[in-house]
Short mmCIF file of C-alpha atoms and ligand atoms in Angstrom, two decimals:
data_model
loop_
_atom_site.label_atom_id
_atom_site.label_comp_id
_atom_site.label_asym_id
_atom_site.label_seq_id
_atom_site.Cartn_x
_atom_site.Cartn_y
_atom_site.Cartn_z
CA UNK A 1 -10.61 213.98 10.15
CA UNK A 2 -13.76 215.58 9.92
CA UNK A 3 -16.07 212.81 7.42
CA UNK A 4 -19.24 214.71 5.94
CA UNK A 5 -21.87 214.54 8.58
CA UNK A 6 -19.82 215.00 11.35
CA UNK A 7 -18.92 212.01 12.65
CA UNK A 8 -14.89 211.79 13.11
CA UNK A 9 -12.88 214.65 14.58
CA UNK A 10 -9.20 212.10 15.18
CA UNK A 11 -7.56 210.35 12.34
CA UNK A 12 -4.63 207.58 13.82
CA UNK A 13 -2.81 206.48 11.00
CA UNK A 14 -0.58 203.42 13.00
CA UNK A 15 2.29 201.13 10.87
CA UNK A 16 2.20 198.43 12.87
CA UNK A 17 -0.32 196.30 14.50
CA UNK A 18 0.95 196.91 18.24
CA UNK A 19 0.74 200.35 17.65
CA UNK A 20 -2.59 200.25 16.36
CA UNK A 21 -3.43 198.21 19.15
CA UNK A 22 -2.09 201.32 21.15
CA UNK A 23 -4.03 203.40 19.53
CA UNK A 24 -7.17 201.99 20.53
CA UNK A 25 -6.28 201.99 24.30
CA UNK A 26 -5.39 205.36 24.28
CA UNK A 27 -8.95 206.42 22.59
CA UNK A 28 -10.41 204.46 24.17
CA UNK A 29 -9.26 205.88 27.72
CA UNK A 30 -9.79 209.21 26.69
CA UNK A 31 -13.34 208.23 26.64
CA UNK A 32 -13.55 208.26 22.95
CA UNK A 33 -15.93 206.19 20.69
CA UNK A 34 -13.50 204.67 17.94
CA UNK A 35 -13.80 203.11 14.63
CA UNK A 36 -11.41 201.39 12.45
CA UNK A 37 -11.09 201.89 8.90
CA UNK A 38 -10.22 199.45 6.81
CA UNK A 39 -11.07 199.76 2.69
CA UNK A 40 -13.79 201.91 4.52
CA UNK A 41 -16.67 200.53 1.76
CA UNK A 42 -19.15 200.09 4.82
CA UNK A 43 -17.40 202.49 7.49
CA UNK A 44 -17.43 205.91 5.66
CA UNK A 45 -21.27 205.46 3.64
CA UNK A 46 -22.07 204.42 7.64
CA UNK A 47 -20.12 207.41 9.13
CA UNK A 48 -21.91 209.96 6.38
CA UNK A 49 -25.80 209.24 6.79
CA UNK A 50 -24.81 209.19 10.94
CA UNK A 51 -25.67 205.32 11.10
CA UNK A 52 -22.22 204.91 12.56
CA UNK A 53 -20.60 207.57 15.02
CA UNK A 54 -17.22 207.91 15.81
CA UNK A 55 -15.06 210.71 17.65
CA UNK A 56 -11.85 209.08 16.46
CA UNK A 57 -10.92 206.27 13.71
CA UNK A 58 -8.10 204.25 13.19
CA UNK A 59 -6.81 203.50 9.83
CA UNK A 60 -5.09 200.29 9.20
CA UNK A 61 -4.21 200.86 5.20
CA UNK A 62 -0.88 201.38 6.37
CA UNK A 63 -0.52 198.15 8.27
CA UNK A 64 1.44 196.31 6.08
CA UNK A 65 1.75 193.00 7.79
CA UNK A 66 -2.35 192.77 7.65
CA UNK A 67 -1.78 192.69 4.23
CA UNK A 68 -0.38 189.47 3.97
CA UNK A 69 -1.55 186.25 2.88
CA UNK A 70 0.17 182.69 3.14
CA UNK A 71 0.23 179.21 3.03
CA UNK A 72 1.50 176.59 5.83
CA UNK A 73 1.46 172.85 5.51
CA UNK A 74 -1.68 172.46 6.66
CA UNK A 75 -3.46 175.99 6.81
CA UNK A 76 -3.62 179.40 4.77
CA UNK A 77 -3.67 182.50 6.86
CA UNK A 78 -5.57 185.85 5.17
CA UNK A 79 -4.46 189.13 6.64
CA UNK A 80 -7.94 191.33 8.12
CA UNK A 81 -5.98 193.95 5.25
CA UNK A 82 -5.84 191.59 2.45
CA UNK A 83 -8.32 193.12 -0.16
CA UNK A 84 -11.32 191.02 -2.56
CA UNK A 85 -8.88 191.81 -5.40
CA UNK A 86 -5.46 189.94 -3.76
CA UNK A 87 -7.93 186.99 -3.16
CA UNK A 88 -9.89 186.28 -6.68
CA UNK A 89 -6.56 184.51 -8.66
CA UNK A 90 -5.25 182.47 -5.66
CA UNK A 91 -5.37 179.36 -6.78
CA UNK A 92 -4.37 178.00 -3.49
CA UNK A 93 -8.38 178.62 -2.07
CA UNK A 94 -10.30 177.68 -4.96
CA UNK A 95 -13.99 178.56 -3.37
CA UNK A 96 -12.43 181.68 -1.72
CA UNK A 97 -11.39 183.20 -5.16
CA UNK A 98 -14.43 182.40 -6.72
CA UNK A 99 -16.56 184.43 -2.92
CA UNK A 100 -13.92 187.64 -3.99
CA UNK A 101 -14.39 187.35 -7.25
CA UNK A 102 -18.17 188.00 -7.25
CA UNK A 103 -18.37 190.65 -4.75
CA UNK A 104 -19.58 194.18 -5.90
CA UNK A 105 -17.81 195.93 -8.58
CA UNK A 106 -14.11 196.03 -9.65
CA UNK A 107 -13.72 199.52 -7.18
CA UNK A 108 -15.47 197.31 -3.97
CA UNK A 109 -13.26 194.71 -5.00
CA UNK A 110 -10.17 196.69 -4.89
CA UNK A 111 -11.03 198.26 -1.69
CA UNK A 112 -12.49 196.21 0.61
CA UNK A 113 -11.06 193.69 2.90
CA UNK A 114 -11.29 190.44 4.63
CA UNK A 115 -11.01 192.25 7.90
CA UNK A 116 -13.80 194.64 6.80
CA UNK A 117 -16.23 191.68 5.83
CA UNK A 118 -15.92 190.10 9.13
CA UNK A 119 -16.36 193.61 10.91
CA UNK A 120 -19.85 194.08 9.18
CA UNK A 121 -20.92 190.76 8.81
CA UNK A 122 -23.19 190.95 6.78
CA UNK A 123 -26.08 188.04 6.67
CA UNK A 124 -25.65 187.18 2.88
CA UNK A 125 -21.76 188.53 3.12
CA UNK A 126 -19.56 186.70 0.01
CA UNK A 127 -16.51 186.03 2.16
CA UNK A 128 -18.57 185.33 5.49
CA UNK A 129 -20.61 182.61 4.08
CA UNK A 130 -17.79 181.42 2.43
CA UNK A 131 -15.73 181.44 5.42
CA UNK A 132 -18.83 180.07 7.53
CA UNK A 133 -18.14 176.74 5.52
CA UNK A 134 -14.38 176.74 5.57
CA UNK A 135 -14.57 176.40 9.04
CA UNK A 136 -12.19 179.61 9.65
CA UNK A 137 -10.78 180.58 12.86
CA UNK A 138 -10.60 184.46 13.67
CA UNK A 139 -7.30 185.78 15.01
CA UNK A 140 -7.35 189.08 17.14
CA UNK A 141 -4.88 191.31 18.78
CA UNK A 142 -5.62 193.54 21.91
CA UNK A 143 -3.65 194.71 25.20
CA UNK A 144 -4.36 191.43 26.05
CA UNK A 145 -2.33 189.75 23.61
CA UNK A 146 -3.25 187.54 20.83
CA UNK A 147 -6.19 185.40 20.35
CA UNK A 148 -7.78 182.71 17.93
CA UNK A 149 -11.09 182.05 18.24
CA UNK A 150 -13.24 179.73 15.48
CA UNK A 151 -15.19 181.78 13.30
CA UNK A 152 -18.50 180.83 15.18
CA UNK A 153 -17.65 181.78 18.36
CA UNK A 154 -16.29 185.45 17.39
CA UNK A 155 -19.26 186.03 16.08
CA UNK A 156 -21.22 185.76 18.98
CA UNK A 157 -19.33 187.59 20.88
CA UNK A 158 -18.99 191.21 19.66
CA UNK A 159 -15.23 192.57 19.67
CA UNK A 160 -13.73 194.60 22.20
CA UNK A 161 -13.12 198.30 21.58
CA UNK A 162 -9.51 197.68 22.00
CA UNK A 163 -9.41 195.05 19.67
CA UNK A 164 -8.67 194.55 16.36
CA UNK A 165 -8.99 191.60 13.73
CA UNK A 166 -5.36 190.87 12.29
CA UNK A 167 -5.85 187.29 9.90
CA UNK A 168 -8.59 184.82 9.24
CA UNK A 169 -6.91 181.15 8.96
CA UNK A 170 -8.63 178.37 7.52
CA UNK A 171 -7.65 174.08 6.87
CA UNK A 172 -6.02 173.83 2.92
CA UNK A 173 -8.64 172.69 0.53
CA UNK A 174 -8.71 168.98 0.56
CA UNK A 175 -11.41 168.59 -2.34
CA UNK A 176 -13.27 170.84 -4.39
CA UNK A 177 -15.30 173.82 -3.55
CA UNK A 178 -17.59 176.55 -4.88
CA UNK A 179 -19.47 179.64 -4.10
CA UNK A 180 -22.56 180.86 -5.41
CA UNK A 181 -24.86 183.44 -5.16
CA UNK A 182 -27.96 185.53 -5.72
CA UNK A 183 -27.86 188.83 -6.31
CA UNK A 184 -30.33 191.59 -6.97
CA UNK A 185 -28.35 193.07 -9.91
CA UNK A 186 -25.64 190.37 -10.81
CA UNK A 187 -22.35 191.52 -9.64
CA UNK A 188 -22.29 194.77 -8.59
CA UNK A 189 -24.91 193.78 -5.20
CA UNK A 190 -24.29 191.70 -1.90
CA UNK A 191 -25.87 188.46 -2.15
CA UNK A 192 -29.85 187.80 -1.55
CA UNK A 193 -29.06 184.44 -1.24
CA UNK A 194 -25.33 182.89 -1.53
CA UNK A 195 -24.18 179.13 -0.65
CA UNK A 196 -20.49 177.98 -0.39
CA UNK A 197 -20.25 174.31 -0.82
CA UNK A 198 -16.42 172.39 0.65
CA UNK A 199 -15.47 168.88 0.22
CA UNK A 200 -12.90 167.54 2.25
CA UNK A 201 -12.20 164.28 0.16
CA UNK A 202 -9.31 163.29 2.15
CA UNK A 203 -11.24 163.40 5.98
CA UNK A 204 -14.88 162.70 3.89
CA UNK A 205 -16.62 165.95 4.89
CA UNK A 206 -19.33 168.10 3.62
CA UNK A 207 -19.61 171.34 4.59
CA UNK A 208 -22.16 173.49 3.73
CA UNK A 209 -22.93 177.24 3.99
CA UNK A 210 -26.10 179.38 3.11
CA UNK A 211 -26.04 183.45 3.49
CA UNK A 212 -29.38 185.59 3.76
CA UNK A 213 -31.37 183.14 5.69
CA UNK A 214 -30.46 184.41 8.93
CA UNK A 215 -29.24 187.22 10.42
CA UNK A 216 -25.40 185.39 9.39
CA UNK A 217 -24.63 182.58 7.17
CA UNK A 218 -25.56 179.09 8.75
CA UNK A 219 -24.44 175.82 8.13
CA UNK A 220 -26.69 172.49 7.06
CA UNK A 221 -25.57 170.28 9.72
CA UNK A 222 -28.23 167.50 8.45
CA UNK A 223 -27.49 167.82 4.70
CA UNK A 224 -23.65 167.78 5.35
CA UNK A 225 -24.12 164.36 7.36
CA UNK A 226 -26.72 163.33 4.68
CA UNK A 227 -24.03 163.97 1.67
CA UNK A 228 -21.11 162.33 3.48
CA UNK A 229 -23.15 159.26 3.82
CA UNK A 230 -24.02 158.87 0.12
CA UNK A 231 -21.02 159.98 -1.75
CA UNK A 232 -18.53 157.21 -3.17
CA UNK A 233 -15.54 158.70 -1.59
CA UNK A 234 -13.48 156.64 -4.15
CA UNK A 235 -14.86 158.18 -7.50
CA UNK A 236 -15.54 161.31 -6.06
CA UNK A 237 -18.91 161.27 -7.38
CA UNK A 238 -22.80 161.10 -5.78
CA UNK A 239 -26.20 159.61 -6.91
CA UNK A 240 -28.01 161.95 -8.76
CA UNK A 241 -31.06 161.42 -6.57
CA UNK A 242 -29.31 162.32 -3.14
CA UNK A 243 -28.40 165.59 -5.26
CA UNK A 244 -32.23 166.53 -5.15
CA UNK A 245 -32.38 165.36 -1.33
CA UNK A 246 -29.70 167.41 -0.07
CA UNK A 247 -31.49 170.79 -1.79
CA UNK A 248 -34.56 169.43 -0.08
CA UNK A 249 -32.87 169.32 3.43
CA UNK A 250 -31.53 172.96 2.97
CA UNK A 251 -34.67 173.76 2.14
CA UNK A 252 -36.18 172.10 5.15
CA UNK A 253 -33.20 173.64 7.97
CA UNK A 254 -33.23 177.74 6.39
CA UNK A 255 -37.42 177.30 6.79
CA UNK A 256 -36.56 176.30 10.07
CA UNK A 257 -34.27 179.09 10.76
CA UNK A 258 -37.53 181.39 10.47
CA UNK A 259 -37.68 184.53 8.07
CA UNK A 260 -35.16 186.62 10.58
CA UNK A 261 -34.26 189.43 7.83
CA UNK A 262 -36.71 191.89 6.08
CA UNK A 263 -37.87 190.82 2.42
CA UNK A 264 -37.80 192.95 -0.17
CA UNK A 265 -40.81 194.06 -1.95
CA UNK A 266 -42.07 191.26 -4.58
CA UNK A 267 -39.97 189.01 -2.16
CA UNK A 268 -41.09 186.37 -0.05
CA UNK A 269 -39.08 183.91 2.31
CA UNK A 270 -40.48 181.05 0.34
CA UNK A 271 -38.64 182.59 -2.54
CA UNK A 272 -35.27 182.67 -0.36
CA UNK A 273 -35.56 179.01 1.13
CA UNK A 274 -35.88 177.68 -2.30
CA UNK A 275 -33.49 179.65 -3.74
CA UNK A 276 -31.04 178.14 -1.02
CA UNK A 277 -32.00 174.63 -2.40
CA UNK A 278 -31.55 175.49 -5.86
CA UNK A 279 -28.36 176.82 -4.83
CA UNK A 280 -26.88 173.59 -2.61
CA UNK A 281 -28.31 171.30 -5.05
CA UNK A 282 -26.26 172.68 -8.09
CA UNK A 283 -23.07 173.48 -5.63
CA UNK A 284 -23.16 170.02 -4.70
CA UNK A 285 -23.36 168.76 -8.17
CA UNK A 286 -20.34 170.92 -9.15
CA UNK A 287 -18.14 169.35 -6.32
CA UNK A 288 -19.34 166.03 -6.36
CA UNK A 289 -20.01 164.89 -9.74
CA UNK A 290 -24.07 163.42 -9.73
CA UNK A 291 -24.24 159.71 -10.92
CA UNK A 292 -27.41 157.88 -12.83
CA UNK A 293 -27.95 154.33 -11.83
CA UNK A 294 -26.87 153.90 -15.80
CA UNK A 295 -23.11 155.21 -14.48
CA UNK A 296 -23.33 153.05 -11.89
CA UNK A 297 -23.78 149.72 -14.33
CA UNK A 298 -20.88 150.74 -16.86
C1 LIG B 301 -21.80 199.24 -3.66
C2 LIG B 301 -21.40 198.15 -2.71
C3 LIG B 301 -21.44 196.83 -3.15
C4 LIG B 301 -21.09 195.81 -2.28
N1 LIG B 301 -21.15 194.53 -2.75
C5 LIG B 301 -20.84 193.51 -1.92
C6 LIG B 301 -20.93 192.18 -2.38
O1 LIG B 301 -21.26 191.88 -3.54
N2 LIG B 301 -20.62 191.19 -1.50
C7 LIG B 301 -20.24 191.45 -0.20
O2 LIG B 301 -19.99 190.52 0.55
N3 LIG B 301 -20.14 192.73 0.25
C8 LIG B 301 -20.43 193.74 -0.57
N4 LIG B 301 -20.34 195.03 -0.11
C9 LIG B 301 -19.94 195.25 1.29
C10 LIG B 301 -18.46 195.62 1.55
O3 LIG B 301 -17.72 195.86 0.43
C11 LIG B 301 -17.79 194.55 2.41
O4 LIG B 301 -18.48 194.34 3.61
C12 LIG B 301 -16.31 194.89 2.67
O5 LIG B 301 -15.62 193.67 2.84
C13 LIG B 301 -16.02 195.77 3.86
O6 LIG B 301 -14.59 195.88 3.94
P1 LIG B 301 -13.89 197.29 4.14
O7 LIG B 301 -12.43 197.01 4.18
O8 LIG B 301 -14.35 198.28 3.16
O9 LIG B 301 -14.42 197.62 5.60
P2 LIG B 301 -14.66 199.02 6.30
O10 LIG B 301 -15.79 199.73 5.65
O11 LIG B 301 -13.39 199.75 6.49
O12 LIG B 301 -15.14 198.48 7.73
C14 LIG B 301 -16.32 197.71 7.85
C15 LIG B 301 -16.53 197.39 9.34
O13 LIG B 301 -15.51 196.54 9.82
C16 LIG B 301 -14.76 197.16 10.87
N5 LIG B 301 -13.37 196.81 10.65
C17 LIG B 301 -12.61 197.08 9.56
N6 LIG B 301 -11.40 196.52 9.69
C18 LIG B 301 -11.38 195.89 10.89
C19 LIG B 301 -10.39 195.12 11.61
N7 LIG B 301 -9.18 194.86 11.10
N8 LIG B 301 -10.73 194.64 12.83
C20 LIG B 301 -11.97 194.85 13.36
N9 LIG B 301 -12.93 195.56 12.73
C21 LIG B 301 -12.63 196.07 11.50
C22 LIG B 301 -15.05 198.65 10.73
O14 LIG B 301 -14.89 199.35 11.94
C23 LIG B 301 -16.48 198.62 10.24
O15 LIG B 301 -17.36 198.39 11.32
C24 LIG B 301 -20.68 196.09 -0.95
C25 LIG B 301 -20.61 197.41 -0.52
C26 LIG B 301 -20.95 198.43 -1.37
C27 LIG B 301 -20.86 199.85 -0.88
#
């Protein structure tokens, strides 16, 4: 394949995951540089302006079994092929349909995958930050075999050329969750700022991500703990004044993170560490319904 600007001069077109997997070793020991292609929504605009060069790519569209998604007792599992659009009606991942559902336009939706989104990771990326709260765990296959890594922790290291991502798997919902976000047109533009909010109501957890901060989304370690410690487990529901508290201590942890990505012009970081609190603040209230002391006396 030969994309506009130069870049690719092999196309592999694999069926299977092992063979994909082969793929990659045998590029890869020719000396090649190699890219896989996924919905190819970041790859191929990369591969055009010669951001990205690759002398061969690998295409996984027709890797079926990446393209699977299911549900075990305790855990779903999201195949790396398993587009925005499969995601946005499962009802099964509440704050994960809502992430897909307000990613780019209907075409990015339809395109790109879960597998691309953790490939770019992008700082204010829907599914990222979403997945950055769900406490996901990355699977991987290579000529080494399988691996599962949490989400965290594949992320810092960056994958091996013979690698590939095959699923995401993350803990069923146990409590309700939400995503929100920022964008610089609504809709059709990756997140400035984007927080996913999860309650676990049955282990009484708060997790909480923010995208756009930091060079990837990063969790609120001090608001989580703060939350947990002043929600009523039993009605589900918070005081209205710890709502306000927990936007403050986002605030005060993404200032602390530093202003690590460019602004935009008429931007400032200010405007992005508030926005985060704005944003935690009203995804808590969503999940955790805010109570006056006047609730409290009925
Ligand atoms: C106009 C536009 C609007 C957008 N809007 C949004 C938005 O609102 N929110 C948002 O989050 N994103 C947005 N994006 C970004 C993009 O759609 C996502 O990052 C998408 O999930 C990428 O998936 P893909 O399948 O297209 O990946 P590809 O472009 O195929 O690949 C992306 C990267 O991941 C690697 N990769 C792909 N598959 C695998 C795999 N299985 N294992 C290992 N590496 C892999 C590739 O080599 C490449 O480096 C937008 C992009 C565009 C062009």
């Amino acid at each position: 394949m030969t994309v506009a600007g130069g870049a690719a001069s092999r196309m592999f077109r694999p069926r299977g995951v092992g063979e994909a997997v082969e793929m990659l070793a045998v590029a890869r020991e020719s000396g090649d540089v190699v890219a896989l292609l996924s919905g190819g929504t970041d790859l191929v605009p990369a591969l055009r302006s010669g951001e990205r060069v690759a002398d061969a790519v690998v295409a996984l569209r027709r890797v079926l079994e990446l393209r699977v998604r299911g549900a075990g007792a305790d855990s779903l599992t999201i195949g790396a092929g398993v587009t925005y659009t499969d995601l946005v009606g499962w009802s099964l991942a509440p704050g994960l349909a809502r992430a897909a559902r307000v990613v780019g336009s209907a075409q990015i939706r339809n395109t790109g995958t879960v597998g691309g989104a953790l490939g770019s990771a992008r700082p204010a990326g829907d599914l990222l930050t979403y997945l950055t709260a769900a406490d996901a765990e990355v699977l991987t296959a290579s000529p080494r075999g399988l691996r599962r890594r949490p989400l965290e922790r594949f992320l810092a290291d960056p994958l091996a050329a013979d690698s590939l991502i095959t699923a995401v798997r993350l803990a069923r919902p146990g409590g309700p969750q939400v995503y929100v976000k920022i964008g610089g047109r609504q809709a059709a533009y990756p997140a400035i700022v984007s927080c996913a909010l999860v309650v676990d109501r049955v282990r009484h957890r708060v997790a909480c991500a923010i995208g756009g901060v930091g060079h990837l989304p990063a969790r609120m370690g001090g608001a989580e703990s703060y939350a947990v410690g002043e929600v009523d487990w039993t009605t589900g529901t918070i005081p209205a004044p710890a709502v306000r508290r927990f936007g403050d201590l986002v605030v005060e942890a993404v200032a602390g993170i530093g202003p690590a990505l460019p602004v935009r012009p008429g931007e400032s970081a200010d405007y992005r560490w508030h926005a985060a609190g704005v944003l935690a603040g009203r995804a808590l209230a969503r999940c955790l319904h805010p109570r006056t002391d006047r609730d409290g006396a009925s």
